[in-house]
PDB file of C-alpha atoms in Angstrom:
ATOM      1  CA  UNK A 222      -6.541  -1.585 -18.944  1.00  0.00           C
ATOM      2  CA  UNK A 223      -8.863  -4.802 -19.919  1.00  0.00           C
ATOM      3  CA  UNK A 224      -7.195  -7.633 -18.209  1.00  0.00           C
ATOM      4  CA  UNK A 225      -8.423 -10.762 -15.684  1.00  0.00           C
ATOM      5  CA  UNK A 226      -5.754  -9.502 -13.060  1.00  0.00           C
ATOM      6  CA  UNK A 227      -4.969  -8.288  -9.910  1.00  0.00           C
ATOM      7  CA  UNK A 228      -4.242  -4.270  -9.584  1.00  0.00           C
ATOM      8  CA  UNK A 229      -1.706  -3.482  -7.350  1.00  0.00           C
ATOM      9  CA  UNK A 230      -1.014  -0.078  -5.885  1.00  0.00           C
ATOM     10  CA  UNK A 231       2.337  -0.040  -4.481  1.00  0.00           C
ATOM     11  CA  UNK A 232       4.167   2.708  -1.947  1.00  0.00           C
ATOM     12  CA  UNK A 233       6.950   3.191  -0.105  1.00  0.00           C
ATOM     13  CA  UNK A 234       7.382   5.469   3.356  1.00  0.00           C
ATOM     14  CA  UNK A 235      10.047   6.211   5.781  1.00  0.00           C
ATOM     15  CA  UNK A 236       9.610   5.603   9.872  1.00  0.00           C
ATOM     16  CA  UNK A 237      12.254   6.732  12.370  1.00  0.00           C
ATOM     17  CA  UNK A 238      11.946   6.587  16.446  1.00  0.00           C
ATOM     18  CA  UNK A 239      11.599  10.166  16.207  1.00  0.00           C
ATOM     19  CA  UNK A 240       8.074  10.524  17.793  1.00  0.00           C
ATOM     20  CA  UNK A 241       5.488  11.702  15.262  1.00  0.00           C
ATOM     21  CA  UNK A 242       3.700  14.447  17.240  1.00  0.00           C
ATOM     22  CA  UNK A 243      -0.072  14.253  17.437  1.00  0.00           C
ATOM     23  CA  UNK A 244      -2.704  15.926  18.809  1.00  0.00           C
ATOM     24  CA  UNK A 245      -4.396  13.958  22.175  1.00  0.00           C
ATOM     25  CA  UNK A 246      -6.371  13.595  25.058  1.00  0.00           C
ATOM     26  CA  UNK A 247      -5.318  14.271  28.564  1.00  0.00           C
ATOM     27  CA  UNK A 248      -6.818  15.936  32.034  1.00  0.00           C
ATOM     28  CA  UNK A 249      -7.411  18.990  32.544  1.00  0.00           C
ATOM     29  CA  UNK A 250      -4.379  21.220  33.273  1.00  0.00           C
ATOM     30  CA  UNK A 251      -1.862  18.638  32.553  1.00  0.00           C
ATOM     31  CA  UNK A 252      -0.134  18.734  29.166  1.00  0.00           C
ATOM     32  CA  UNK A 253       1.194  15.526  27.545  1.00  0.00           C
ATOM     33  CA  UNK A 254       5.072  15.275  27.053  1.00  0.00           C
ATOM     34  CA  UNK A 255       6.611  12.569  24.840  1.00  0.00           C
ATOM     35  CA  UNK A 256      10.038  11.888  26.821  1.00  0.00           C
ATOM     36  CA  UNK A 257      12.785  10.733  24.038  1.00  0.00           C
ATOM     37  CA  UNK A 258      16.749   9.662  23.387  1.00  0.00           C
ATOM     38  CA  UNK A 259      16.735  11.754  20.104  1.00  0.00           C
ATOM     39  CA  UNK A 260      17.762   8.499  18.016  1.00  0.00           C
ATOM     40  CA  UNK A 261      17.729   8.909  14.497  1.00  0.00           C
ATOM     41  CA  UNK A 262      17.430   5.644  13.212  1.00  0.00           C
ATOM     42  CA  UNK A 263      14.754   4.655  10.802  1.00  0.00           C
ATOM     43  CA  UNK A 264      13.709   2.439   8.570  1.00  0.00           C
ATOM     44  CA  UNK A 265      11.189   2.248   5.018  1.00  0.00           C
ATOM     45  CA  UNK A 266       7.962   0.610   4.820  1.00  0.00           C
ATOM     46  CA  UNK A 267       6.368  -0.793   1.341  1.00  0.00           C
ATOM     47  CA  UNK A 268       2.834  -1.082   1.187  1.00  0.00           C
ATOM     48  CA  UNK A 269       0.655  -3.260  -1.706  1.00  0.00           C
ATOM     49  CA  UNK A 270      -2.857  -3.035  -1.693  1.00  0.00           C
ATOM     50  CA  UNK A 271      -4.622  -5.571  -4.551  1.00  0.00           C
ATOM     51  CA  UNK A 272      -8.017  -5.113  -5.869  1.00  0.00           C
ATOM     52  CA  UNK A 273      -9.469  -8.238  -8.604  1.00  0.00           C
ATOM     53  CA  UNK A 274      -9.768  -6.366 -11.777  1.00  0.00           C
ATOM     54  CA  UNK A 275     -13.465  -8.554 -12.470  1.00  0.00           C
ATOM     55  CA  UNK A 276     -14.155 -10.152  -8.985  1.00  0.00           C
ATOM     56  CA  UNK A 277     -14.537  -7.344  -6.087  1.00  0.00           C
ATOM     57  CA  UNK A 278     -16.693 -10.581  -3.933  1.00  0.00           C
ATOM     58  CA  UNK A 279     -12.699 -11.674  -3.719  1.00  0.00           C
ATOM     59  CA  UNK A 280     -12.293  -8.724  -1.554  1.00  0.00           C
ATOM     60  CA  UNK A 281      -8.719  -6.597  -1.303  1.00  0.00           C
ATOM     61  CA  UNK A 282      -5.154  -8.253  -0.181  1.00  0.00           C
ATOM     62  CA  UNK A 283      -2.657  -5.982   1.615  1.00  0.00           C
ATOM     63  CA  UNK A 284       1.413  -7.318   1.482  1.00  0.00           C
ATOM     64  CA  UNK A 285       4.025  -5.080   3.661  1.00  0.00           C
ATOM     65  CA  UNK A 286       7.469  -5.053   4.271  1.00  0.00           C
ATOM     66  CA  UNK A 287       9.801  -3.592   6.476  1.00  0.00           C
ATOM     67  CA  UNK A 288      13.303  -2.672   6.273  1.00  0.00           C
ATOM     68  CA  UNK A 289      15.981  -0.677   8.009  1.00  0.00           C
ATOM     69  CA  UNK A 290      17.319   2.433   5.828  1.00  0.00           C
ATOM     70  CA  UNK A 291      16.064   2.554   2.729  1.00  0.00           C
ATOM     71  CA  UNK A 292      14.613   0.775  -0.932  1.00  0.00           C
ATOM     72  CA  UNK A 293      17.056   0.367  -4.120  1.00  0.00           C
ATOM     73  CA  UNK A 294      16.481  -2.024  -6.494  1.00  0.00           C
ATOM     74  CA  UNK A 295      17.539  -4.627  -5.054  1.00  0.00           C
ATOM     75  CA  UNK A 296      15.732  -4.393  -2.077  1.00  0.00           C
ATOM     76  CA  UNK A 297      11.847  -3.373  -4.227  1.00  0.00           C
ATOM     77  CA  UNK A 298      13.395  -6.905  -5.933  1.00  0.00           C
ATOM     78  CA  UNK A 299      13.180  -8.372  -2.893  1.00  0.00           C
ATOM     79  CA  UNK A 300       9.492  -6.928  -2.105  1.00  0.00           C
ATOM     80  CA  UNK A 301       8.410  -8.046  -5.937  1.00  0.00           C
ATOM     81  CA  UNK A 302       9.379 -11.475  -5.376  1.00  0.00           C
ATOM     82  CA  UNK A 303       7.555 -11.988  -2.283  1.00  0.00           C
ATOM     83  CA  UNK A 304       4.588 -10.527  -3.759  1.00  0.00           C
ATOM     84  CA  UNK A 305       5.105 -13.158  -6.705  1.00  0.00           C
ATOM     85  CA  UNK A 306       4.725 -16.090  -3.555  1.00  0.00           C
ATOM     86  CA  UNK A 307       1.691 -14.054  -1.989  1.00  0.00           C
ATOM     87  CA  UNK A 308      -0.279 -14.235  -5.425  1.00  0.00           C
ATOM     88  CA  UNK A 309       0.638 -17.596  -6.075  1.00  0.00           C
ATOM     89  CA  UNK A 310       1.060 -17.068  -9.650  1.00  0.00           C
ATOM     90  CA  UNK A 311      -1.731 -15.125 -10.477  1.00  0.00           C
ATOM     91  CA  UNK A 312      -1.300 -12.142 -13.000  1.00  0.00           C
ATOM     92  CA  UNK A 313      -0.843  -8.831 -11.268  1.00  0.00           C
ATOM     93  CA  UNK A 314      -0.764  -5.317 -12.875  1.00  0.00           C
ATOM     94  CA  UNK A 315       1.467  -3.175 -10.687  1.00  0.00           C
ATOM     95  CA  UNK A 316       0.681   0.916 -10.654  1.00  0.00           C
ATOM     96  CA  UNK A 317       4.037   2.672  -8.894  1.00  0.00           C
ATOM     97  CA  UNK A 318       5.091   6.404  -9.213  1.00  0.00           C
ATOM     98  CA  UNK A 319       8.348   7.087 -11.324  1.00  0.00           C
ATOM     99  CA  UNK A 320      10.772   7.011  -8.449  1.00  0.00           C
ATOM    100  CA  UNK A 321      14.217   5.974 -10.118  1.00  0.00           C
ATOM    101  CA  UNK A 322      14.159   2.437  -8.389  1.00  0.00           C
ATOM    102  CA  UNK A 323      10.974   1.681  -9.700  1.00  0.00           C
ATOM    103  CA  UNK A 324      12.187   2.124 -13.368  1.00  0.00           C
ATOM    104  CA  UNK A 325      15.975   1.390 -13.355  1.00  0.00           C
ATOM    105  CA  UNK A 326      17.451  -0.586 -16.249  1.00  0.00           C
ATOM    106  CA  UNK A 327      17.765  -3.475 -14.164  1.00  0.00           C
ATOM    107  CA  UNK A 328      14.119  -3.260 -12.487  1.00  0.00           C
ATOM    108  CA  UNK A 329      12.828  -2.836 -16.322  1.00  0.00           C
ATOM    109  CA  UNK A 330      14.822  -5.892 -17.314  1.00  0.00           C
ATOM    110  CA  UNK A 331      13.989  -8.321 -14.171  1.00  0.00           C
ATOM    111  CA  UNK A 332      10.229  -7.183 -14.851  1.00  0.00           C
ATOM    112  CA  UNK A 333      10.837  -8.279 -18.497  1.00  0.00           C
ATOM    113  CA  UNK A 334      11.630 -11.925 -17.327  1.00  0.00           C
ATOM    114  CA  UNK A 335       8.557 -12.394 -14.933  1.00  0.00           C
ATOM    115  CA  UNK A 336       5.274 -13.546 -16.625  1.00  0.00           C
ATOM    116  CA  UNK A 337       2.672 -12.771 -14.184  1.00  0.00           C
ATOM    117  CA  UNK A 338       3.730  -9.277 -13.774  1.00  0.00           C
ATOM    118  CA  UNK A 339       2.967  -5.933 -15.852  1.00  0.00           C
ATOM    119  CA  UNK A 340       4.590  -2.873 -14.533  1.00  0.00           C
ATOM    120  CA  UNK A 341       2.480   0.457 -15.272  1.00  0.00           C
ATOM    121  CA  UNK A 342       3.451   4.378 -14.400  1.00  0.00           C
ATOM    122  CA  UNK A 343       1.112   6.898 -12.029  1.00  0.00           C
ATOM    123  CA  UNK A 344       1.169  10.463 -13.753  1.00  0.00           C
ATOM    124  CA  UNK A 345       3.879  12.382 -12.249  1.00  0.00           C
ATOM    125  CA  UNK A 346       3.357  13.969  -8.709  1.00  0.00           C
ATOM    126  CA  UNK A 347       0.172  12.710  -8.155  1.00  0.00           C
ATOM    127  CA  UNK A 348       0.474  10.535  -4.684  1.00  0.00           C
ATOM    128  CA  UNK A 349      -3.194  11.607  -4.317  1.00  0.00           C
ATOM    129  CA  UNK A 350      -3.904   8.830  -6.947  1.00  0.00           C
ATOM    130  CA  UNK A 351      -2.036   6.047  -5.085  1.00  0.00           C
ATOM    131  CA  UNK A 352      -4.621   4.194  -2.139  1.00  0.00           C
ATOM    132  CA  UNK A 353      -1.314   2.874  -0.040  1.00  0.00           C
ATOM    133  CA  UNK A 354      -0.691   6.118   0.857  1.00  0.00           C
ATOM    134  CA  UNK A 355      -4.175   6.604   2.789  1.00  0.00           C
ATOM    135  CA  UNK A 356      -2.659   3.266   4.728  1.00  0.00           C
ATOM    136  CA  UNK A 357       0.411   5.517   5.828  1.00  0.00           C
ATOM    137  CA  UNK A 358      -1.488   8.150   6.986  1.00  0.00           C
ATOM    138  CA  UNK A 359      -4.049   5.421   8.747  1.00  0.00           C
ATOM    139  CA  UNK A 360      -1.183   3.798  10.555  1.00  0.00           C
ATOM    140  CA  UNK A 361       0.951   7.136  11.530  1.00  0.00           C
ATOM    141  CA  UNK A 362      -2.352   8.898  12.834  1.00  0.00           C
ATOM    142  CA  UNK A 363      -2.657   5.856  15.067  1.00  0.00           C
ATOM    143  CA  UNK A 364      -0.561   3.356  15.850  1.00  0.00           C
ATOM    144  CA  UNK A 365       2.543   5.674  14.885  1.00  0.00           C
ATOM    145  CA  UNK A 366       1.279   8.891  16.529  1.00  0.00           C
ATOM    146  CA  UNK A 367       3.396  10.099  19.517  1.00  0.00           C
ATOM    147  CA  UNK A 368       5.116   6.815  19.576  1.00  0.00           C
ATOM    148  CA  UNK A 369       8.781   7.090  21.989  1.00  0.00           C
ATOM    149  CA  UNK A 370      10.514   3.973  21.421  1.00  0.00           C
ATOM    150  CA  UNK A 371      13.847   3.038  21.876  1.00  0.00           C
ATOM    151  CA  UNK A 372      14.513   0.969  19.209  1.00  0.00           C
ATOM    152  CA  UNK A 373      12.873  -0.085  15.266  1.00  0.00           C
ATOM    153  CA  UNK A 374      11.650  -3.355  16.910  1.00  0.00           C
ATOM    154  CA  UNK A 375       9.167  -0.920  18.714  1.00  0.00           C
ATOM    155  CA  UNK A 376       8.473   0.352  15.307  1.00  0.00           C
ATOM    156  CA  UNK A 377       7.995  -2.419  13.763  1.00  0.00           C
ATOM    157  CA  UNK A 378       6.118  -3.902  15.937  1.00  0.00           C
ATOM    158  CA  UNK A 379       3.318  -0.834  15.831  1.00  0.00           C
ATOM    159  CA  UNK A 380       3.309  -1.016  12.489  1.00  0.00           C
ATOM    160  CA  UNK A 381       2.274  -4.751  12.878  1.00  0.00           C
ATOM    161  CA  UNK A 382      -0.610  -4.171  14.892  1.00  0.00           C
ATOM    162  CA  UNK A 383      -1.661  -1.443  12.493  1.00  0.00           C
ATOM    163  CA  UNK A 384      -1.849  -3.714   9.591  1.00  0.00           C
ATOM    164  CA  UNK A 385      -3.392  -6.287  11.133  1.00  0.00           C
ATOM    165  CA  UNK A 386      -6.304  -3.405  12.356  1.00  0.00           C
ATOM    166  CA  UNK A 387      -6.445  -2.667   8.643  1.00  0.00           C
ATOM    167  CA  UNK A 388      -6.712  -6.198   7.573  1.00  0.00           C
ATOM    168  CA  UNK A 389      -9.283  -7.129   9.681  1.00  0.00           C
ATOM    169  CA  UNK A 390     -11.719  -4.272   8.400  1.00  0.00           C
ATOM    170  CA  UNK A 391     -11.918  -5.411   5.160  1.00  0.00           C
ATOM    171  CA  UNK A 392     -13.876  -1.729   4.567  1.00  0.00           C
ATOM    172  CA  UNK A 393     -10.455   0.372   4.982  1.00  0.00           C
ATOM    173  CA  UNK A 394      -8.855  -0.567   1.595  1.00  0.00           C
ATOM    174  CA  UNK A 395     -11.523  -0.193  -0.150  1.00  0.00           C
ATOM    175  CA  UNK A 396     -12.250   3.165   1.474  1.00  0.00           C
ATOM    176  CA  UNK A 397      -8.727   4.395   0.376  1.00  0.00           C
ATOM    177  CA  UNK A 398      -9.236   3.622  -3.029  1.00  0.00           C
ATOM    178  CA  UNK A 399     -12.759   5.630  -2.983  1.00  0.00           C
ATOM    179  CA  UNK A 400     -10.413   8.300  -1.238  1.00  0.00           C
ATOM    180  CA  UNK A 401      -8.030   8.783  -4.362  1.00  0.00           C
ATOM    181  CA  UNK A 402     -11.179   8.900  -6.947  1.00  0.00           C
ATOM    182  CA  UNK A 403      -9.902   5.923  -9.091  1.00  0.00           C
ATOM    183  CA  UNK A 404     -12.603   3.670  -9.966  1.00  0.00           C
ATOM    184  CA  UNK A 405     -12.524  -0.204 -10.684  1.00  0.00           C
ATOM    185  CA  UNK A 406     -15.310  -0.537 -12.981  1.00  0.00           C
ATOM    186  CA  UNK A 407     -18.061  -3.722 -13.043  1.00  0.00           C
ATOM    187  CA  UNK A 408     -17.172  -6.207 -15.409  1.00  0.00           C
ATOM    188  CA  UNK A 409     -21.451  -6.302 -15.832  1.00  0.00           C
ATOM    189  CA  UNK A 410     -24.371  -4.057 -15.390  1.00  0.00           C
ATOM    190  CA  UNK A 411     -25.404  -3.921 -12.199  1.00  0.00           C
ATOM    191  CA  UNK A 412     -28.881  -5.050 -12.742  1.00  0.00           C
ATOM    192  CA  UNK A 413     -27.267  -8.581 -14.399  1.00  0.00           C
ATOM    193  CA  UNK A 414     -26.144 -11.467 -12.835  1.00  0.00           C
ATOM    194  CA  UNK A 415     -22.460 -12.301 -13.007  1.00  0.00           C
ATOM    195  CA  UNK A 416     -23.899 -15.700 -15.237  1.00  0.00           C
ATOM    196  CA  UNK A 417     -25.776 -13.751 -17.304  1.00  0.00           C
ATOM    197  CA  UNK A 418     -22.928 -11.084 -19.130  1.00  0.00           C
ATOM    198  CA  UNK A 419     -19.783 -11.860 -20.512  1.00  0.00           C
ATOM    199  CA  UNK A 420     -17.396  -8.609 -20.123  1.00  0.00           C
ATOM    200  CA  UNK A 421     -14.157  -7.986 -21.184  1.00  0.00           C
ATOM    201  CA  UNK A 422     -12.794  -7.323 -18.065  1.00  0.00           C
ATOM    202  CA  UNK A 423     -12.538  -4.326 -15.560  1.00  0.00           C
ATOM    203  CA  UNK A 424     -10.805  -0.698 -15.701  1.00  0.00           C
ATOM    204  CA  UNK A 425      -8.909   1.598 -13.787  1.00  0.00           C
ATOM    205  CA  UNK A 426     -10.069   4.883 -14.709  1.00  0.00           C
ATOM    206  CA  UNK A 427      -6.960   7.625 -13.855  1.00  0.00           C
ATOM    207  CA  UNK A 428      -8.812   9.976 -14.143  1.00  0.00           C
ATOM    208  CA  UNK A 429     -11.185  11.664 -11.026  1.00  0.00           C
ATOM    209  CA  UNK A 430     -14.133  10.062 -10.033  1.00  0.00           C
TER     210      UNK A 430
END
């Protein structure tokens, strides 16, 4: 994949106010309880993390959205076009699994019509391969964990200040890349100067690192 573009990693992941149940600390002799309604409403998250195909220095861009119930096409439509606004135009190369809403005839034919976007396929049932999904597991082992709220605005609102932890380490996306074993590859040896090779671009190597 030899292109001056943005690669894109994008995820989707379900929330509910059912508490996620985590392991904690507490004193001695007196066990934690998580006191709850039993509400079962939830919502679905989509995660984007962006890495500069030949300029790393540019450093990684996260996008999320959140939603009550769940994606169709319509609604990833929704995500793609506020992605469009977030890169400003710039080319992006989007990597997805094969979920059905991701390749629908009329995903396939609204991604025909947009320019700046090229839609490419994870092998099947490989989530390992797919960064966002180290986010999920970031924000539900932290800002998720044991959470009792009464209503998705709680949610949501955790989720929030788990992004914006994320974002403001700009280490963690780049560690859940490293995590998945895909590579970005140099666009120039590392003992050049950027001014002193002209590459063809950088790589994302599916295979393991």
């Amino acid at each position: 994949m030899n292109t001056r573009a943005w690669i894109v990693f994008l995820d989707e992941s379900g929330v509910s106010l059912l508490p996620r149940i985590r392991r904690t600390y507490s004193p001695r002799g007196r066990t934690p309880l998580l006191r709850h309604r039993l509400n079962w409403k939830r919502a679905s998250m989509a995660g984007a993390l962006g890495y500069h195909s030949t300029d790393p220095d540019r450093g990684a861009r996260l996008c999320f959205h959140l939603k009550p119930g769940s994606y169709d096409t319509a609604g990833l439509i929704e995500v793609l076009e506020q992605m469009k606004v977030f890169y400003r135009g710039e080319r992006v190369v989007l990597v997805w699994d094969g979920l059905s809403a991701h390749w629908s005839r009329a995903m396939r034919a609204w991604a025909a019509e947009q320019d700046w976007l090229t839609l490419e396929r994870l092998p099947a049932y490989a989530p390992e391969l797919n960064p966002v999904e180290l986010l999920w597991s970031s924000l539900k082992k932290r800002e998720l964990a044991n959470l009792t709220g009464d209503h998705l605005a709680d949610v949501a609102d955790a989720t929030e200040q788990g992004i914006h932890r994320i974002n403001a380490n700009p280490r963690l996306p780049w560690s859940f890349l490293a995590h998945t074993g895909l590579t970005i590859h140099s666009p120039h040896p590392p003992n050049l100067r950027k001014d002193q090779y002209v590459g063809s671009g950088a790589k994302v190597d599916f295979g393991r690192g």
